[in-house]
PDB file of C-alpha atoms in Angstrom:
ATOM      1  CA  MET A  26     110.916 154.570  35.260  1.00 75.00           C
ATOM      2  CA  VAL A  27     109.407 151.560  37.019  1.00 86.00           C
ATOM      3  CA  LYS A  28     107.126 152.245  39.987  1.00 93.00           C
ATOM      4  CA  LYS A  29     108.096 150.406  43.154  1.00 95.00           C
ATOM      5  CA  PHE A  30     105.849 149.490  46.048  1.00 96.00           C
ATOM      6  CA  GLU A  31     106.262 148.094  49.534  1.00 96.00           C
ATOM      7  CA  VAL A  32     103.912 145.251  50.418  1.00 94.00           C
ATOM      8  CA  LYS A  33     102.007 146.283  53.552  1.00 94.00           C
ATOM      9  CA  GLY A  34      99.243 143.675  53.720  1.00 91.00           C
ATOM     10  CA  ASN A  35      97.573 140.600  52.324  1.00 87.00           C
ATOM     11  CA  THR A  36      93.882 141.410  52.629  1.00 84.00           C
ATOM     12  CA  ALA A  37      92.310 141.190  49.178  1.00 72.00           C
ATOM     13  CA  HIS A  38      94.321 138.672  47.146  1.00 69.00           C
ATOM     14  CA  ASN A  39      96.282 135.771  48.565  1.00 78.00           C
ATOM     15  CA  HIS A  40      99.745 136.677  47.293  1.00 81.00           C
ATOM     16  CA  ASN A  41     103.027 135.076  48.350  1.00 85.00           C
ATOM     17  CA  PHE A  42     105.132 138.165  49.028  1.00 90.00           C
ATOM     18  CA  GLN A  43     106.374 139.051  52.506  1.00 91.00           C
ATOM     19  CA  ILE A  44     105.122 142.135  54.304  1.00 93.00           C
ATOM     20  CA  GLY A  45     107.737 144.848  53.812  1.00 94.00           C
ATOM     21  CA  GLN A  46     109.044 143.390  50.555  1.00 94.00           C
ATOM     22  CA  ILE A  47     109.679 145.792  47.656  1.00 95.00           C
ATOM     23  CA  VAL A  48     107.983 144.864  44.363  1.00 96.00           C
ATOM     24  CA  GLU A  49     107.794 146.497  40.908  1.00 96.00           C
ATOM     25  CA  LEU A  50     104.604 147.383  39.045  1.00 97.00           C
ATOM     26  CA  VAL A  51     104.061 145.405  35.830  1.00 97.00           C
ATOM     27  CA  GLN A  52     100.574 146.596  34.874  1.00 97.00           C
ATOM     28  CA  VAL A  53      97.261 147.828  36.210  1.00 96.00           C
ATOM     29  CA  TYR A  54      94.185 145.846  35.164  1.00 97.00           C
ATOM     30  CA  GLU A  55      90.903 147.515  34.175  1.00 96.00           C
ATOM     31  CA  ASP A  56      89.374 146.572  37.546  1.00 95.00           C
ATOM     32  CA  GLY A  57      92.177 148.416  39.384  1.00 94.00           C
ATOM     33  CA  ILE A  58      94.134 145.370  40.545  1.00 94.00           C
ATOM     34  CA  TYR A  59      97.929 145.658  40.230  1.00 95.00           C
ATOM     35  CA  GLU A  60     100.176 143.009  38.726  1.00 96.00           C
ATOM     36  CA  VAL A  61     103.565 143.289  40.418  1.00 96.00           C
ATOM     37  CA  ARG A  62     106.882 141.447  40.132  1.00 96.00           C
ATOM     38  CA  GLY A  63     109.020 140.410  43.055  1.00 95.00           C
ATOM     39  CA  LYS A  64     111.110 137.585  44.468  1.00 93.00           C
ATOM     40  CA  TYR A  65     109.532 134.475  45.926  1.00 89.00           C
ATOM     41  CA  PHE A  66     112.040 131.864  47.095  1.00 88.00           C
ATOM     42  CA  ASN A  67     114.762 133.574  44.991  1.00 88.00           C
ATOM     43  CA  VAL A  68     112.666 133.348  41.801  1.00 93.00           C
ATOM     44  CA  GLU A  69     111.126 136.395  40.072  1.00 95.00           C
ATOM     45  CA  VAL A  70     107.347 135.950  39.965  1.00 95.00           C
ATOM     46  CA  ASN A  71     104.348 138.084  39.040  1.00 95.00           C
ATOM     47  CA  GLN A  72     101.395 138.276  41.419  1.00 93.00           C
ATOM     48  CA  ASP A  73      98.110 140.191  41.484  1.00 93.00           C
ATOM     49  CA  ILE A  74      97.713 142.515  44.491  1.00 93.00           C
ATOM     50  CA  HIS A  75      95.015 144.976  45.483  1.00 93.00           C
ATOM     51  CA  PRO A  76      96.452 148.526  45.713  1.00 93.00           C
ATOM     52  CA  ARG A  77      95.350 148.851  49.364  1.00 93.00           C
ATOM     53  CA  ASP A  78      97.990 146.237  50.210  1.00 94.00           C
ATOM     54  CA  LEU A  79     100.769 148.386  48.720  1.00 95.00           C
ATOM     55  CA  THR A  80     102.505 151.662  49.528  1.00 96.00           C
ATOM     56  CA  GLU A  81     104.375 153.440  46.750  1.00 95.00           C
ATOM     57  CA  VAL A  82     108.091 153.885  47.360  1.00 94.00           C
ATOM     58  CA  ILE A  83     109.391 157.286  46.319  1.00 87.00           C
ATOM     59  CA  GLU A  84     113.044 157.244  45.333  1.00 75.00           C
ATOM     60  CA  ARG A  85     114.827 160.535  45.729  1.00 69.00           C
ATOM     61  CA  LYS A  86     117.978 161.523  43.884  1.00 64.00           C
ATOM     62  CA  PHE A  87     120.342 163.791  45.799  1.00 61.00           C
TER      63      PHE A  87
END
């Protein structure tokens, strides 16, 4: 299962995602920075984001 996050800021790394956008985790680097994938101008791109700029989205199955 892929972890999903909502972008809540742009404080540590200058990424190009919009605040409130949902992105998917690709990997976590040794220094704790997350590589995430999301849409930027309708193209899937990977960006590095500090975890403090993300909130994990919990999907519930009913």
